[in-house]
Coordinates of C-alpha atoms and ligand atoms in Angstrom, one line a residue:
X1 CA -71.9 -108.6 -43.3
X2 CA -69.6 -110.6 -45.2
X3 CA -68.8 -111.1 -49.4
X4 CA -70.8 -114.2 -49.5
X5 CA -74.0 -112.3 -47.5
X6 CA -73.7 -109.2 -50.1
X7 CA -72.8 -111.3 -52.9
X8 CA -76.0 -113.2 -52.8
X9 CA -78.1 -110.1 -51.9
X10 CA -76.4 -109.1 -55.2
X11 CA -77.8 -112.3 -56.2
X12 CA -81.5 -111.7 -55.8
X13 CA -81.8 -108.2 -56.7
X14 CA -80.7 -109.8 -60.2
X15 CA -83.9 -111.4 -60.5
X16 CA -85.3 -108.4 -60.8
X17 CA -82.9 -107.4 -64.2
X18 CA -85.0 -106.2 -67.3
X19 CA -82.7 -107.7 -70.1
X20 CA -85.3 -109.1 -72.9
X21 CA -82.9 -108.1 -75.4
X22 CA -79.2 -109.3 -74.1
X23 CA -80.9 -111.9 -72.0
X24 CA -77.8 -111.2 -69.8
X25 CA -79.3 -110.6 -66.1
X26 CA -76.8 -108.7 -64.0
X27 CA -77.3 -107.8 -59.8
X28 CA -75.2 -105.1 -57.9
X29 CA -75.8 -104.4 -53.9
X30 CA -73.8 -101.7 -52.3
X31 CA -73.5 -102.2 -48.4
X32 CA -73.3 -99.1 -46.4
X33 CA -71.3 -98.0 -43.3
X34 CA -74.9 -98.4 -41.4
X35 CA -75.4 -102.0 -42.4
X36 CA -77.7 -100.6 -45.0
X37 CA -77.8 -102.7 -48.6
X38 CA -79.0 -101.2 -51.9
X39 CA -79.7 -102.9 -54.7
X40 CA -79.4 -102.6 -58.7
X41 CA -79.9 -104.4 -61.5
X42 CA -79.6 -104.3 -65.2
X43 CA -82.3 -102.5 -67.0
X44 CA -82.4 -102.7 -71.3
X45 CA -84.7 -100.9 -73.4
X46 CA -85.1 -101.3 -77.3
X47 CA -83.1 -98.4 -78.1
X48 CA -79.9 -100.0 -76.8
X49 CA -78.1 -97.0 -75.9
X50 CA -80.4 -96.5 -73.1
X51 CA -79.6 -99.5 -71.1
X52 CA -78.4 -99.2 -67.6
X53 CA -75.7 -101.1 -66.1
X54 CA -76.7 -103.4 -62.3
X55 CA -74.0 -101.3 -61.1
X56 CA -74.8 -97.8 -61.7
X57 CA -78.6 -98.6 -60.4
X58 CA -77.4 -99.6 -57.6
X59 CA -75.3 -96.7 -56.6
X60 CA -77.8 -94.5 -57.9
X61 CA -80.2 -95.9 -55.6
X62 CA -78.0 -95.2 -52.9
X63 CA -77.8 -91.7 -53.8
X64 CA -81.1 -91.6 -53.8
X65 CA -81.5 -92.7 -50.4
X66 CA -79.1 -89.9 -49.2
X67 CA -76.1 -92.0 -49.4
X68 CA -72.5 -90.6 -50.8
X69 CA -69.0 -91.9 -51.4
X70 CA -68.0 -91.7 -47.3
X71 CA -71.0 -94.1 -46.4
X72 CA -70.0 -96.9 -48.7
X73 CA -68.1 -100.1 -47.3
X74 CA -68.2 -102.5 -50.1
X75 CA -70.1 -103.4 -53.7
X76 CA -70.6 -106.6 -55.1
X77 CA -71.8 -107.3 -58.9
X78 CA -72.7 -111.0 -59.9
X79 CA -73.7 -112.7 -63.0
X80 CA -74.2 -115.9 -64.7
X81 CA -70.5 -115.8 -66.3
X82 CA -67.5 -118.6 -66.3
X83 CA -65.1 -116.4 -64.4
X84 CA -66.6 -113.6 -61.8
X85 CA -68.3 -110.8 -64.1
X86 CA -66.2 -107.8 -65.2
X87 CA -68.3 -104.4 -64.7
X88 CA -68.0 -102.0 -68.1
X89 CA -66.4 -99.3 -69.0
X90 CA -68.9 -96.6 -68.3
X91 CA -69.3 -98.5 -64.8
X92 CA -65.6 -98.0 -63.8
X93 CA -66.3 -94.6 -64.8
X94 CA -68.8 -93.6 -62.7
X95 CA -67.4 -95.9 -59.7
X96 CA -64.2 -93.7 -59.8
X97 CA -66.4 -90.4 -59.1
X98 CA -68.8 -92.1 -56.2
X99 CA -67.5 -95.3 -54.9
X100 CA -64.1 -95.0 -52.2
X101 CA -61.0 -95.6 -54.1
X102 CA -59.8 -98.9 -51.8
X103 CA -62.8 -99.9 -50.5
X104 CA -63.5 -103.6 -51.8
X105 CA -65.3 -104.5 -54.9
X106 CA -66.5 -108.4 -54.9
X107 CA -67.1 -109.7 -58.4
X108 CA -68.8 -112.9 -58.7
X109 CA -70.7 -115.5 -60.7
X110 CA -73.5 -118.3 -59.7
X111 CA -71.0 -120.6 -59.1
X112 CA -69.4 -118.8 -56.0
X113 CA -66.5 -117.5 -57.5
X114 CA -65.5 -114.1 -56.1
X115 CA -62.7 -112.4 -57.0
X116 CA -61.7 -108.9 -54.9
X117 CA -60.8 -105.6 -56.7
X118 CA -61.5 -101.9 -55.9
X119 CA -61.8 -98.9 -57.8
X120 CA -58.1 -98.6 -58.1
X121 CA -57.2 -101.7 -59.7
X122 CA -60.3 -101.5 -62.2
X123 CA -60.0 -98.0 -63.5
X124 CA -55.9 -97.0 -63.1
X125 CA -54.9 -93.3 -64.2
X126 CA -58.8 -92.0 -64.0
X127 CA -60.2 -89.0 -65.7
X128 CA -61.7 -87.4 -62.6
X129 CA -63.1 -83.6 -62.0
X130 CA -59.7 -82.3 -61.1
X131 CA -59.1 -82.8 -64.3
X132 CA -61.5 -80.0 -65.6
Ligands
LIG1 N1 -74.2 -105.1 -67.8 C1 -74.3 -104.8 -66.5 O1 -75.4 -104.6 -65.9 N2 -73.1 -104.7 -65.8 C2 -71.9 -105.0 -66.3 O2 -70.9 -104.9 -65.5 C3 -71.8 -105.5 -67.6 C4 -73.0 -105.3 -68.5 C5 -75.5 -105.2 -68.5 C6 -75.7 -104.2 -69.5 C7 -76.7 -104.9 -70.5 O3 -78.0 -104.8 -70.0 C8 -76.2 -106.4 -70.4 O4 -75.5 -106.5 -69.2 C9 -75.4 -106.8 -71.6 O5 -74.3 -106.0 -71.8

């Protein structure tokens, strides 16, 4: 599968983004070694601090499926911004503990634009459990 493929998966799991309150829709897909796909999107609630990040769903829902860190290929996040969409702090967080280090990140917008990162670039000098 190629960027553009999980990119607009990425794409259509956003329509399914709970965000009444930023009105800021937000899709994530995570493509697996098997050629699975799982999907995330953004889901707010009206105490704010309970709001979960496209991203994080969608890795979570890999987990949840039995997934881990060796059987992930690739992630794309994509939202309605100018420039490709830049995932959060708390998201580069939890993508240095489950996503590979190199593996390629694809950040996008509705206009096409992807721009290529990894976990590396996004999140340098990571707080990680060696660390405890
Ligand atoms: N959001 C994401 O889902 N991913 C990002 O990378 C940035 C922010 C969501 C959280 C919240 O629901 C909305 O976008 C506005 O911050």
């Amino acid at each position: 599968m190629d960027k553009r493929q999980l990119v607009s998966i990425a794409t259509e799991a956003r329509d399914l983004s709970y965000s009444p309150y930023s009105h800021f829709a937000v899709g994530a897909a995570v493509l697996c070694n098997d050629g699975t796909v799982f999907c995330g999107a953004n889901v707010e609630n009206s105490s704010y601090g309970l709001c979960m990040c496209a991203e994080r769903n969608a890795l979570y829902n890999a987990l949840m499926h039995g997934k881990s860190s060796e059987d992930f290929e690739a992630l794309a996040v994509v939202a309605d911004t100018d420039a490709p969409v830049s995932p959060c702090g708390a998201c580069r967080q939890v993508l240095s503990e489950l996503f590979p280090s190199q593996k390629p990140i694809y950040l996008a917008n509705l206009e096409g634009n992807i721009q290529e990162t990894n976990v590396e670039e996004l999140l340098p000098f990571a707080f990680s459990g060696d660390d405890l």
